[in-house]
Short mmCIF file of C-alpha atoms in Angstrom, two decimals:
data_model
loop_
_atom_site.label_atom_id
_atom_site.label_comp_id
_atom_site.label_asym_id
_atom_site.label_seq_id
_atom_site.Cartn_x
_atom_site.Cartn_y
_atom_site.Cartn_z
CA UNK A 1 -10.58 -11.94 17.02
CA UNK A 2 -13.84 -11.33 14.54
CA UNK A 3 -12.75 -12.49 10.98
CA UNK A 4 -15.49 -10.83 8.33
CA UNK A 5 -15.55 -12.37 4.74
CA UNK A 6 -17.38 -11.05 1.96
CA UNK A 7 -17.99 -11.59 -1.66
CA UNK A 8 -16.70 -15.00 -3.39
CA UNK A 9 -14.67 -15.66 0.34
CA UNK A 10 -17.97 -15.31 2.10
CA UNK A 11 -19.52 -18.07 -0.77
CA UNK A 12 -16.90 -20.76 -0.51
CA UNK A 13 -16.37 -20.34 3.37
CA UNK A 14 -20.08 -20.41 3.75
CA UNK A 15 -20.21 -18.12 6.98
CA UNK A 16 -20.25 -14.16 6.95
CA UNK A 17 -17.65 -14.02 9.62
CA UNK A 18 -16.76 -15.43 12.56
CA UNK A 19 -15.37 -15.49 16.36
CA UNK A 20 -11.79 -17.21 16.50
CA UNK A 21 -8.76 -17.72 18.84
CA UNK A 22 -5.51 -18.52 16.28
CA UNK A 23 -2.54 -19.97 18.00
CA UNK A 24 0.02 -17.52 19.50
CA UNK A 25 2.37 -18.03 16.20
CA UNK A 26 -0.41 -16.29 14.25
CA UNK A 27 1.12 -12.86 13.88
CA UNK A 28 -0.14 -11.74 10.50
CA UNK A 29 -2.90 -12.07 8.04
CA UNK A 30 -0.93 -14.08 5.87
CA UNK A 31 -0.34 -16.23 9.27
CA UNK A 32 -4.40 -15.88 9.69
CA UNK A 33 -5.23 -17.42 6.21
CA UNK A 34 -2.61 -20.07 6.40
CA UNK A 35 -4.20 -21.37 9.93
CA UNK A 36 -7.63 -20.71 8.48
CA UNK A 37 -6.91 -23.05 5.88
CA UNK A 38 -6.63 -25.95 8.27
CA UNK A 39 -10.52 -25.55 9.09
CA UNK A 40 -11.59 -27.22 5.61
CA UNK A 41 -12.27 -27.58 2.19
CA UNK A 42 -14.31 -24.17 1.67
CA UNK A 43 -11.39 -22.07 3.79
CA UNK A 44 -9.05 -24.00 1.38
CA UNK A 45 -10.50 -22.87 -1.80
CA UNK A 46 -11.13 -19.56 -0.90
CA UNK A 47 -7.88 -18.71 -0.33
CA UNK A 48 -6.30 -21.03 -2.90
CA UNK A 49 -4.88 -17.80 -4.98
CA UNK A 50 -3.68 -15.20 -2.52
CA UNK A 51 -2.92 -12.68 -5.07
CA UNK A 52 -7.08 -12.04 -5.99
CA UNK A 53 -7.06 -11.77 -1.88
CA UNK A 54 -7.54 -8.20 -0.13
CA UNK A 55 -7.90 -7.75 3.66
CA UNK A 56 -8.72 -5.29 6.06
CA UNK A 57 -7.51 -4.85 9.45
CA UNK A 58 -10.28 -2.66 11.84
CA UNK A 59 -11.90 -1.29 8.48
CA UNK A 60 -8.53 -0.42 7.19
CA UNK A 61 -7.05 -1.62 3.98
CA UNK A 62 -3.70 -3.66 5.03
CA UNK A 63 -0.97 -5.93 3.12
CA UNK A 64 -0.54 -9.30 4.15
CA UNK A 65 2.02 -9.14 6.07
CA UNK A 66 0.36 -6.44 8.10
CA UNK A 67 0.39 -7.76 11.83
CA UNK A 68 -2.86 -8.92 13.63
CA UNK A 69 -3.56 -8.89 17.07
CA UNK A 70 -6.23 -10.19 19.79
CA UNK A 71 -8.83 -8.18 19.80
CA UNK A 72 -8.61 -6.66 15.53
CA UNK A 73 -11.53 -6.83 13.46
CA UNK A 74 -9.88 -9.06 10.35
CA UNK A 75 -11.54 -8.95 6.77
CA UNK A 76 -10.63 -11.19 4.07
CA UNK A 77 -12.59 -10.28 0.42
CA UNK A 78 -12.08 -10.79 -3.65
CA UNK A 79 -10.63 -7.26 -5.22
CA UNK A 80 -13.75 -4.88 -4.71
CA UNK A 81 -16.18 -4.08 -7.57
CA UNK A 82 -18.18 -0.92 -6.13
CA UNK A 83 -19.52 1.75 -8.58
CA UNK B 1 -21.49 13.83 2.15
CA UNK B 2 -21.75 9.93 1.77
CA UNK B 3 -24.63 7.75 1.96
CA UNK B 4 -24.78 4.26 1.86
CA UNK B 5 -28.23 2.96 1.77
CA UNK B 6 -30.82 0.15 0.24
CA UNK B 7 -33.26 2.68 -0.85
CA UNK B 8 -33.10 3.69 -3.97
CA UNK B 9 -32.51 7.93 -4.73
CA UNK B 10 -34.29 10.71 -6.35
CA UNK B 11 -31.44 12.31 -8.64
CA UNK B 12 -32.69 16.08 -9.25
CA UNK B 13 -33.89 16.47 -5.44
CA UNK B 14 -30.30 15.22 -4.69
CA UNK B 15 -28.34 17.31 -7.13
CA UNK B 16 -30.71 20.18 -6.10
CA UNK B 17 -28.88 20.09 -2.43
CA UNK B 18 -25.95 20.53 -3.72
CA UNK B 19 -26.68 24.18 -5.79
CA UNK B 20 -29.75 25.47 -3.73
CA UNK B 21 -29.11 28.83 -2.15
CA UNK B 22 -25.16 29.25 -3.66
CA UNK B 23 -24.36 31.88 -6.10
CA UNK B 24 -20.74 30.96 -6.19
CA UNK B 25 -21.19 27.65 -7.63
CA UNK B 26 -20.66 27.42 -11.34
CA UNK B 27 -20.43 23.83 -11.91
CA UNK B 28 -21.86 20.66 -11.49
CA UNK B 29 -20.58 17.36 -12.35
CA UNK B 30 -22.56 14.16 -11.52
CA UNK B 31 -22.08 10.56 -12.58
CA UNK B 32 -25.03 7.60 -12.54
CA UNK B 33 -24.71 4.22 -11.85
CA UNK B 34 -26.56 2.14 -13.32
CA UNK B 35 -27.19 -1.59 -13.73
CA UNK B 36 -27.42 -3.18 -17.13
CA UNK B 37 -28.81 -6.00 -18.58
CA UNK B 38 -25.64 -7.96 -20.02
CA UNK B 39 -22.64 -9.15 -19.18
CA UNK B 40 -20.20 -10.94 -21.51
CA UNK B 41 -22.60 -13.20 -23.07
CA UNK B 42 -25.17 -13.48 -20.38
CA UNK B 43 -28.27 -11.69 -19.39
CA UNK B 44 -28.96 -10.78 -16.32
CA UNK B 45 -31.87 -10.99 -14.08
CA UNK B 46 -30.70 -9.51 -11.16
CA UNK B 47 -27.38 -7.96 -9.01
CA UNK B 48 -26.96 -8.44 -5.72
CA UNK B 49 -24.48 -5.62 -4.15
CA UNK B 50 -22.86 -6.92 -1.07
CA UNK B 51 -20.73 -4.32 1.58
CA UNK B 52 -18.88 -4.32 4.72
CA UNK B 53 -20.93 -1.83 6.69
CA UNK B 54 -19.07 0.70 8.55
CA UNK B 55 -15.53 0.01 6.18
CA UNK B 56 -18.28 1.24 3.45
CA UNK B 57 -18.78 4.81 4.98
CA UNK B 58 -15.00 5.39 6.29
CA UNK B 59 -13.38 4.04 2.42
CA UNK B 60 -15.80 6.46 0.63
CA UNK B 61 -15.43 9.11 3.45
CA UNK B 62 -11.56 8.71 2.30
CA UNK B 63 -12.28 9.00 -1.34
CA UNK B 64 -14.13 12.49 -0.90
CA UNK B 65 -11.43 13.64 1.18
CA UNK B 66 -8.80 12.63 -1.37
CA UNK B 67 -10.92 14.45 -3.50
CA UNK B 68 -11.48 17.71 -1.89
CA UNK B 69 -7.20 17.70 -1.45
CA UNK B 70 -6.85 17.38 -5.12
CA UNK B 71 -9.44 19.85 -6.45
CA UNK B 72 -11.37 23.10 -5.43
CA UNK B 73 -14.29 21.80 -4.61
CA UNK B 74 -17.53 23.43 -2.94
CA UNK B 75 -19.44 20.09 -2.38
CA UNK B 76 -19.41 16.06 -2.79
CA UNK B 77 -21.99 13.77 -2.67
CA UNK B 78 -21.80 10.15 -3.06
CA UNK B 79 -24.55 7.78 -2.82
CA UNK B 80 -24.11 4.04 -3.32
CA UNK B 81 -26.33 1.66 -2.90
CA UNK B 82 -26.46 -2.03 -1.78
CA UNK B 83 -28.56 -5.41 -1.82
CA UNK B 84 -30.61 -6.65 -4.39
CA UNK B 85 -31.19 -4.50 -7.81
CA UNK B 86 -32.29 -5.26 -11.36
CA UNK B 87 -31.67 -3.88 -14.88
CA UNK B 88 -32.14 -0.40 -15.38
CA UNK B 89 -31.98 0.27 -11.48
CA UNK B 90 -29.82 3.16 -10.53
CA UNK B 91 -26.23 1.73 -8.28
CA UNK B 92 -24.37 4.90 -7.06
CA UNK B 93 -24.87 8.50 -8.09
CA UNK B 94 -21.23 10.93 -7.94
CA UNK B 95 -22.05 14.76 -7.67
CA UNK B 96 -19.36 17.44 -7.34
CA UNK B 97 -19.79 21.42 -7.57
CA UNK B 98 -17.24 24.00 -7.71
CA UNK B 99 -16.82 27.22 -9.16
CA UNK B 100 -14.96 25.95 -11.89
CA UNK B 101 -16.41 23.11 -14.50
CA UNK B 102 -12.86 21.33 -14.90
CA UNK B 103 -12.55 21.13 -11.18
CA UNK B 104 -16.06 19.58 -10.96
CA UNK B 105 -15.62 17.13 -13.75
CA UNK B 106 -11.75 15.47 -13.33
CA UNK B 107 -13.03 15.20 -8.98
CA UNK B 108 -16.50 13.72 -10.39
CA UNK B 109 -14.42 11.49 -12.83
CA UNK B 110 -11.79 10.79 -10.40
CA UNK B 111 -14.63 9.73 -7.57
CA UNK B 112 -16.38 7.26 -9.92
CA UNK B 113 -12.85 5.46 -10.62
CA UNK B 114 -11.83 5.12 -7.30
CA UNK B 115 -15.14 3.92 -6.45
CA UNK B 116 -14.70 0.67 -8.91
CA UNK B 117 -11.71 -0.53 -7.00
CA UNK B 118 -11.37 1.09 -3.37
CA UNK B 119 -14.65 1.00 -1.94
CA UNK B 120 -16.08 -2.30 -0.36
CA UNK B 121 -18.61 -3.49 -2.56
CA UNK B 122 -18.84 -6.98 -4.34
CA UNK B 123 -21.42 -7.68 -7.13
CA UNK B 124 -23.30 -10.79 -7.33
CA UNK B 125 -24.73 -11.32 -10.69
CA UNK B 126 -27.62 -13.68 -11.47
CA UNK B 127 -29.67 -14.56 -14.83
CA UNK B 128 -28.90 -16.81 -18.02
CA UNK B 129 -25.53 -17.84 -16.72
CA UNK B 130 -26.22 -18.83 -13.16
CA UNK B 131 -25.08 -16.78 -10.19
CA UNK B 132 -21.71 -15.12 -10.89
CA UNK B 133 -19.62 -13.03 -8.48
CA UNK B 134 -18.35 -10.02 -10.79
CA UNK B 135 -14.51 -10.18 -11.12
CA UNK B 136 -12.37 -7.03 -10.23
CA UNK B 137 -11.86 -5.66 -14.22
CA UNK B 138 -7.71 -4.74 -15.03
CA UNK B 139 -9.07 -1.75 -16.71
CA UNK B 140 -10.97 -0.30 -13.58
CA UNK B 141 -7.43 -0.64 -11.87
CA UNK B 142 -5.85 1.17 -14.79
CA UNK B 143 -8.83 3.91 -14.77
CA UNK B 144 -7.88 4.02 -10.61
CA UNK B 145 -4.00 4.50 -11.47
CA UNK B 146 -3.97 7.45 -13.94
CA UNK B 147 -4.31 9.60 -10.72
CA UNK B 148 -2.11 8.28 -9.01
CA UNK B 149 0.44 10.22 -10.82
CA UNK B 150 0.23 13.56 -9.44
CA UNK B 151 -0.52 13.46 -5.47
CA UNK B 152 -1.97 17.25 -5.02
CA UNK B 153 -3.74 20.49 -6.69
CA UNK B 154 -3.45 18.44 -10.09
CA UNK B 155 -5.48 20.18 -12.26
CA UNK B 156 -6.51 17.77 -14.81
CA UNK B 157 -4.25 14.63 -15.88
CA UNK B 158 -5.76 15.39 -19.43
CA UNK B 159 -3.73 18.54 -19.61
CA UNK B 160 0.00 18.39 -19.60
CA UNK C 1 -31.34 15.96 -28.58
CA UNK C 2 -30.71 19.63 -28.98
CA UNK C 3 -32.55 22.44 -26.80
CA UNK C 4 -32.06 25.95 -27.02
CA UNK C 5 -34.55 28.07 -25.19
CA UNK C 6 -35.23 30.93 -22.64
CA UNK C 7 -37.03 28.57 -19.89
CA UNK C 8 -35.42 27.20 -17.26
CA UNK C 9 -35.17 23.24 -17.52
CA UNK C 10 -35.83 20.69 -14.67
CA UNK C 11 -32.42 18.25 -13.99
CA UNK C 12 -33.79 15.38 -12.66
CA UNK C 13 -36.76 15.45 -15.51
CA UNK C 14 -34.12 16.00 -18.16
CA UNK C 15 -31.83 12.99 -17.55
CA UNK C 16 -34.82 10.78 -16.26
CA UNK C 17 -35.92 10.62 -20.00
CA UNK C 18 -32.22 9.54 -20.77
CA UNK C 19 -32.42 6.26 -18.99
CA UNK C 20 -35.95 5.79 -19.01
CA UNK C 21 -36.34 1.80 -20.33
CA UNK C 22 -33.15 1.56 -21.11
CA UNK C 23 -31.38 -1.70 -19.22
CA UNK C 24 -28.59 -1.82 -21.73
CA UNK C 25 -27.19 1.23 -20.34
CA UNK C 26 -24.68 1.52 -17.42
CA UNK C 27 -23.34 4.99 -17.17
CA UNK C 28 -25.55 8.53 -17.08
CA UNK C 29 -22.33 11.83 -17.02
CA UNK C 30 -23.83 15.27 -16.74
CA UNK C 31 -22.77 18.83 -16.87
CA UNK C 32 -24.71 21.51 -15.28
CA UNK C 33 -23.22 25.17 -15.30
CA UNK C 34 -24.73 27.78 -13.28
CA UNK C 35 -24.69 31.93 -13.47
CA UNK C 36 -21.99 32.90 -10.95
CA UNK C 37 -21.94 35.78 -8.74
CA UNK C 38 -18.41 36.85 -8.91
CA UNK C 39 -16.67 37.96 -11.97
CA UNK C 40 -12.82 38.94 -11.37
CA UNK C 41 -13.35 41.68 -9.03
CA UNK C 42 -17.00 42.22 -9.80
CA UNK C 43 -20.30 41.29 -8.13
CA UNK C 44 -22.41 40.14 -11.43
CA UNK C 45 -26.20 40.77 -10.97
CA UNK C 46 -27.11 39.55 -13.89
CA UNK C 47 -25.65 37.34 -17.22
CA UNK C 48 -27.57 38.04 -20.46
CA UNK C 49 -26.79 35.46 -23.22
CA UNK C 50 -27.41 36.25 -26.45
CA UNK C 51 -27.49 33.24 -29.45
CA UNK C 52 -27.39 33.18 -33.20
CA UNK C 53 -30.85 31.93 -33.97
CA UNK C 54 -30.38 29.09 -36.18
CA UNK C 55 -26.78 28.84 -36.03
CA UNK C 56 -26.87 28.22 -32.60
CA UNK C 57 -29.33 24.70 -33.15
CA UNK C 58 -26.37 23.24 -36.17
CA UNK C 59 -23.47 24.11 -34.26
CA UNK C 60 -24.70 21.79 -30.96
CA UNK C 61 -26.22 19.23 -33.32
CA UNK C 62 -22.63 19.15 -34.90
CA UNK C 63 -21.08 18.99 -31.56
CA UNK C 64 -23.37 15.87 -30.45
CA UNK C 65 -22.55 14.67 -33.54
CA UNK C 66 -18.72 14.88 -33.32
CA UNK C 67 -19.16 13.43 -29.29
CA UNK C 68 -21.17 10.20 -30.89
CA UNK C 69 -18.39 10.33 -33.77
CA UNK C 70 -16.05 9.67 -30.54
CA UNK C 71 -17.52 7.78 -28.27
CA UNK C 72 -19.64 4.59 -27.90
CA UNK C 73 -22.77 6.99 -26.56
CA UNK C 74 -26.70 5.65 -26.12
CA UNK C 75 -27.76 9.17 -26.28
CA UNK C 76 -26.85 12.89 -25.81
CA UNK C 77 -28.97 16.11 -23.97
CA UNK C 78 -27.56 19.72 -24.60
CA UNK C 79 -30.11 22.18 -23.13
CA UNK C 80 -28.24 25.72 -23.11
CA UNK C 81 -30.49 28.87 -22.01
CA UNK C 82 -30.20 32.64 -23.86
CA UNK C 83 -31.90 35.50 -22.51
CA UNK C 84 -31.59 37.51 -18.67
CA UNK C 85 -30.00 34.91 -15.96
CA UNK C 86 -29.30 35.87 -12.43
CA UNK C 87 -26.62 34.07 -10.17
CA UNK C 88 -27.56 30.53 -9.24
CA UNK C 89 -29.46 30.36 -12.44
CA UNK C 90 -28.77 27.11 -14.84
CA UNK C 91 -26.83 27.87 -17.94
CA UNK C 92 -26.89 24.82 -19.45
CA UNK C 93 -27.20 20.75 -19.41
CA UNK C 94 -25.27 18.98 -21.03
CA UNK C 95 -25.69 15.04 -20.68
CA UNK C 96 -24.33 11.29 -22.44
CA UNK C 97 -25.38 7.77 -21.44
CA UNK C 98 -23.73 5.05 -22.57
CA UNK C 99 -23.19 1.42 -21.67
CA UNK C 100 -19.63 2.03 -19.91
CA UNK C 101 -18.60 4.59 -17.65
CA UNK C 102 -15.23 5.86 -19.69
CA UNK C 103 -16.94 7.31 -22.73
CA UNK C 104 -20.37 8.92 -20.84
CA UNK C 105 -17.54 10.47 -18.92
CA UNK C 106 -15.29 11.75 -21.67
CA UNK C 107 -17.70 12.67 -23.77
CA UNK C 108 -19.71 14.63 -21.45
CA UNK C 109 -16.38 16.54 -20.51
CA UNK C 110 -15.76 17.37 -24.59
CA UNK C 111 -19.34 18.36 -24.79
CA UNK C 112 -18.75 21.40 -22.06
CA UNK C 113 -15.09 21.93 -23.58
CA UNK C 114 -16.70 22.79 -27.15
CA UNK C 115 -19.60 24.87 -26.23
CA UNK C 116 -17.47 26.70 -24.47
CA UNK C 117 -15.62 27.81 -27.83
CA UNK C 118 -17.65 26.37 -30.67
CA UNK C 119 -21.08 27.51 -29.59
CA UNK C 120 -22.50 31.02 -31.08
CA UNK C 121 -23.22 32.43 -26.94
CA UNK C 122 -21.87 35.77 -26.17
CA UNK C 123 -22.63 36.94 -22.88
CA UNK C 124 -23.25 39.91 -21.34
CA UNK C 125 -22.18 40.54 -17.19
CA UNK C 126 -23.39 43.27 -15.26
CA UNK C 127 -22.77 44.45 -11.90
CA UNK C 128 -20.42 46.72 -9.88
CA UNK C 129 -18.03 47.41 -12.43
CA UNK C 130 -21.13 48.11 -15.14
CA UNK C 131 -22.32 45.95 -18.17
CA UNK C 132 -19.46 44.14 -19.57
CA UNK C 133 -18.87 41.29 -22.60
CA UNK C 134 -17.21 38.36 -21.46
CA UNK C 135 -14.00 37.64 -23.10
CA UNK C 136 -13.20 34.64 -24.73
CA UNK C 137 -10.07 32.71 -21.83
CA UNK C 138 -7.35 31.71 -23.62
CA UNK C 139 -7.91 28.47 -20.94
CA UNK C 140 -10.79 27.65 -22.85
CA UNK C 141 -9.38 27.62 -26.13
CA UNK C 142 -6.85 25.04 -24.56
CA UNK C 143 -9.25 23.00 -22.95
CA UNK C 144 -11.10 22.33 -26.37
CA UNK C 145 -7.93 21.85 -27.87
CA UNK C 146 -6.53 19.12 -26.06
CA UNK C 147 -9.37 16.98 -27.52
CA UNK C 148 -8.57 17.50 -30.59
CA UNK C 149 -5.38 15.18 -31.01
CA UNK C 150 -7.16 12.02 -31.43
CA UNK C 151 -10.03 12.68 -34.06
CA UNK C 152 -11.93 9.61 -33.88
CA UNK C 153 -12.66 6.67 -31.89
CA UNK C 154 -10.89 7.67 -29.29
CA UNK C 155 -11.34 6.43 -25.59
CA UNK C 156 -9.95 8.59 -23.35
CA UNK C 157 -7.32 11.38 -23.90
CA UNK C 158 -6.37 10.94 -19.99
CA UNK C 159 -4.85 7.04 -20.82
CA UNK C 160 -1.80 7.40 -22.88
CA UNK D 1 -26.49 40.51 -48.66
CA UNK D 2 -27.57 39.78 -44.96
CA UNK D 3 -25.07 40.76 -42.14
CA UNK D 4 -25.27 40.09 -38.94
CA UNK D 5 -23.86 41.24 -35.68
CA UNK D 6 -23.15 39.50 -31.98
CA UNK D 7 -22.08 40.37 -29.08
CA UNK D 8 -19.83 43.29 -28.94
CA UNK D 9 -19.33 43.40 -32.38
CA UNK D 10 -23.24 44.23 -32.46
CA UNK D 11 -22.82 46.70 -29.58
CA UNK D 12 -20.02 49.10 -31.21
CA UNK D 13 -22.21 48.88 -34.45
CA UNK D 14 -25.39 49.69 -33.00
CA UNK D 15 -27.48 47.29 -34.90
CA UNK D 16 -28.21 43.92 -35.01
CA UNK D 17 -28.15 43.25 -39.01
CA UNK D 18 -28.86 45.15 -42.22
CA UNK D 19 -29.28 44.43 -45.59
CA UNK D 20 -26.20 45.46 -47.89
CA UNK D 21 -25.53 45.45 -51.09
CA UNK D 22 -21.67 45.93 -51.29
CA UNK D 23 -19.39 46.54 -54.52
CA UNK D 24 -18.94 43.75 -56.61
CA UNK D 25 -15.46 43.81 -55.43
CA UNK D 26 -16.00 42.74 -52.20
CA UNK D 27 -15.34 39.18 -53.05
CA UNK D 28 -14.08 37.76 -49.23
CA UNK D 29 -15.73 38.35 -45.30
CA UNK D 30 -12.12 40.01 -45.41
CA UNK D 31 -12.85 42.76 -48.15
CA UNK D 32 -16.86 42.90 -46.66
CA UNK D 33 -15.21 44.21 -42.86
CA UNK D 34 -12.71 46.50 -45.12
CA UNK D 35 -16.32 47.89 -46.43
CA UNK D 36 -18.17 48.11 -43.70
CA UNK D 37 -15.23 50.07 -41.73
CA UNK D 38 -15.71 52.61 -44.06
CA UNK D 39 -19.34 53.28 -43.46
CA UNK D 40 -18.77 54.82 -39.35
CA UNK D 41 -16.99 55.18 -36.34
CA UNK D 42 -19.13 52.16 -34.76
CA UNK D 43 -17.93 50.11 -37.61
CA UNK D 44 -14.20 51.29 -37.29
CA UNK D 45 -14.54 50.40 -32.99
CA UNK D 46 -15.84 46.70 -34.22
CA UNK D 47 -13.38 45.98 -36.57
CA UNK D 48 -10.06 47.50 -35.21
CA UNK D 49 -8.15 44.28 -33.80
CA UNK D 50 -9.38 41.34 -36.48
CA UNK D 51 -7.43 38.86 -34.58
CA UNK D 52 -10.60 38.89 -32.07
CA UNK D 53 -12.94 38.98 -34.60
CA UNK D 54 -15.19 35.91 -36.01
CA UNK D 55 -17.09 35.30 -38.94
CA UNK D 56 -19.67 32.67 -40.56
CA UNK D 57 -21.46 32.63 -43.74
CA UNK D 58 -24.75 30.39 -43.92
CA UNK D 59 -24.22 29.63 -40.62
CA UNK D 60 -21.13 27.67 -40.73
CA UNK D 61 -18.26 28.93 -39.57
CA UNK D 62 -15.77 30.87 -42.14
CA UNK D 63 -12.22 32.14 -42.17
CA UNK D 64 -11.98 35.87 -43.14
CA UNK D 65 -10.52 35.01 -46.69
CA UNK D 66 -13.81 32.78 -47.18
CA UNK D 67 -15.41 33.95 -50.27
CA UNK D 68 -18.85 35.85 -49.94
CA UNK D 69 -21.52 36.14 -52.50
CA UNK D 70 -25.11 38.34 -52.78
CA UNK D 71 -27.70 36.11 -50.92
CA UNK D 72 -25.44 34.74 -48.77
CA UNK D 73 -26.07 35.30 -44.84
CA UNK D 74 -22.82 36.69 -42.91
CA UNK D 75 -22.65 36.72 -39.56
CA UNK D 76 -19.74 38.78 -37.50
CA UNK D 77 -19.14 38.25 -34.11
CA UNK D 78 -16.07 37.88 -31.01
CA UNK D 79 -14.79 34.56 -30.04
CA UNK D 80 -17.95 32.62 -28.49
CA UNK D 81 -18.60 31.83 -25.06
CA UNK D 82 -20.81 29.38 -24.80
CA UNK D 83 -21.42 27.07 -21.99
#
C-alpha cells in the first residue's frame, strides 16, 4: 500500500510517502493512522488531532472510516489551502 | 481546461483563448491569485505551494465540472500554480465566459472558493516569522458552503 | 481610474498596471463584456454606443467611488468603449484589486451591476431585424438593486 | 437653456440638443417635456410614455419634478444601458 503525506503531515513525518504492509486488522484509514502511529514520535504528532486530518483514497477525497485495501494509494494531509 | 504547472502565466494571452474567434460570448469573468507580502504580523519572504500531482488535475477537473452543471457556461480555465513563489508573484488565475455576465461571475466566484478548500494545495510560508505552514481559514470554508445550498441551475445565491 | 474612449484597450496591459509593485495585494477580479452576435431572434452586425460626454466620466468616477465606499479595494479600472462595435468586440473592463479575495470579487460584480443601469450608454443593435435601441431589462434593474440593501461597509451580500 | 437628447429620445426628436429659451413658467424637467411636446410630432413620439423616460440637469441625475433654471444643462434620455 503507498501512503502519500503532504503539507504539515509530510513535515513532522519527515518522508513524502511511503511503501507499507499494515497488519490484516487494518481495514480503514482511521485503522491506517492508528497503526502508523506506532512507527514514532513524528507519525505521533502528526496525527495527534484527527479532526485538522483529511485523506484521500486513490486521489479521491474519503472519510475516515472509508475502507482501505492492499494495493490503494492512501493520502493523509492538513485541510487544503489552494487558491 | 486545467493546468497545473511551475511556470508562471501570461494573463491577456490566456484570457485571449478563451474569447478569440466567438461572437456568442458576452462575458468574461477572471480572478488572480496573487501572493502578498504579510501575514498576521509577519512578512514574508517567500511561499512555497506544495500539491499531490495527479489528485491536483482530477479535484480541479471536478470543480470545473461542478461548475459547468451549475451555470451556462461557454468556457473555464483554471491555472494554479505550485513550488516556490514570492510577493507580488501571480498563484492561480480563474477565467469563465458565457453569454451572460452573471453566469460568468457567480461560476468565476464560485471556482475561486472552492479552490481555497477542495483542491490539494498546502502553502508553506517563510520570512520574519520562520517557516509557517498556512492553516486552512474557517472563513474560506464558509465562502465554500454558501453554494452548497442550491445543488443545480442556481442562478446566483445573491438573488433570492 | 476612469476611461472612456473609442479605442479598443489591451486586457492583459490594463490589469498588469493594477498589480504592478504591489506585494500587499492578493486578489486581481475582472469583468470583460464583449459585443454579442445574437440579439433575441436577431443576428446583430453591429452595436453602436453612444455616451453623454462629460456625464458619462462623473457617473463611473461616482460608481468607483461608491465600490471603494464598500469595499476594502487597492485600486479600481473601468474602461467602457462608445462608438461602432462589431460582435466579439470588447465593451468594457471593469477591474478591483484588493488584499483579499471577497471584496475584489464583490466589488467587481457591483461595478458591472451599476453600469449596467447607472451609466449614461444607450446602444444601438443592428442586424436582420434592422437598427434597433436596446431596452433597458427589467433583470438589470434587479441585479443593481440587490446591492443596494447594505449601503456601506458591506462584505458580501451572498453571506447572510 | 441647453437640452440634450440620447438614445431614442434623440432619434424621435431628430436632434441631438438645442438651445431653448422656455417660458418662465417652466419651472420643473416635468413642465420643460410638457413644452417641448408642444413644439412637434418628434417631440410628442419622445415623450409619450414618461415612465421610460430619464432626465439629468448638470449632469447629475434628476427626477422629473427637479427644478430647472436658464443656464442650466438638461439632458433627456431612456433608461441607460451601460456595460
Amino acid at each position: 500500500m503507498q501512503v502519500l503525506y503532504f503539507g504539515w503531515v509530510r513535515s513532522k513525518i519527515g518522508v513524502p510517502g511511503e511503501d507499507i504492509r499494515p497488519p490484516a486488522d487494518v481495514a480503514t484509514i482511521a485503522d491506517l493512522i492508528v497503526w502508523l502511529k506506532g512507527r514514532g514520535h513524528g507519525y505521533a504528532e502528526a496525527f495527534r488531532d484527527l479532526s485538522i486530518v483529511r485523506a484521500a483514497v486513490n486521489q479521491e477525497m474519503a472519510q475516515l472510516d472509508a475502507p482501505i485495501r492492499a494495493g490503494d494509494e492512501v493520502a493523509l494531509f492538513p485541510p487544503m489551502t489552494g487558491g | 481546461m486545467i493546468k497545473v504547472q511551475a511556470e508562471d502565466f501570461d494573463i491577456g494571452a490566456a484570457l485571449a483563448t478563451l474569447t478569440a474567434g466567438k461572437t456568442h460570448v458576452g462575458a468574461l469573468a477572471s480572478f488572480v491569485g496573487l501572493v502578498r507580502d504579510i501575514a498576521g504580523e509577519h512578512r514574508i519572504a517567500s511561499m512555497t505551494l506544495e500539491h499531490y500531482p495527479g489528485m491536483t488535475e482530477r479535484a480541479l477537473a471536478g470543480i470545473e465540472a461542478e461548475a459547468r452543471a451549475r451555470w451556462p457556461l461557454d468556457d473555464v480555465l483554471i491555472v494554479h500554480r505550485y513550488g516556490r513563489l514570492e510577493p507580488g508573484d501571480r498563484i492561480v488565475l480563474v477565467a469563465t465566459t458565457s453569454a451572460h455576465r452573471d453566469a460568468a461571475m457567480n461560476a468565476c466566484h464560485f471556482l475561486i472558493d472552492w479552490l481555497k478548500t477542495k483542491a490539494p494545495f498546502w502553502k508553506l510560508e517563510d520570512g520574519s516569522g520562520g517557516a509557517a505552514w498556512v492553516a486552512a481559514r474557517d472563513s474560506d470554508d464558509d465562502a465554500a458552503e454558501r453554494w452548497q445550498t442550491s445543488p443545480t441551475a442556481q442562478k446566483s445565491p445573491t438573488s433570492t
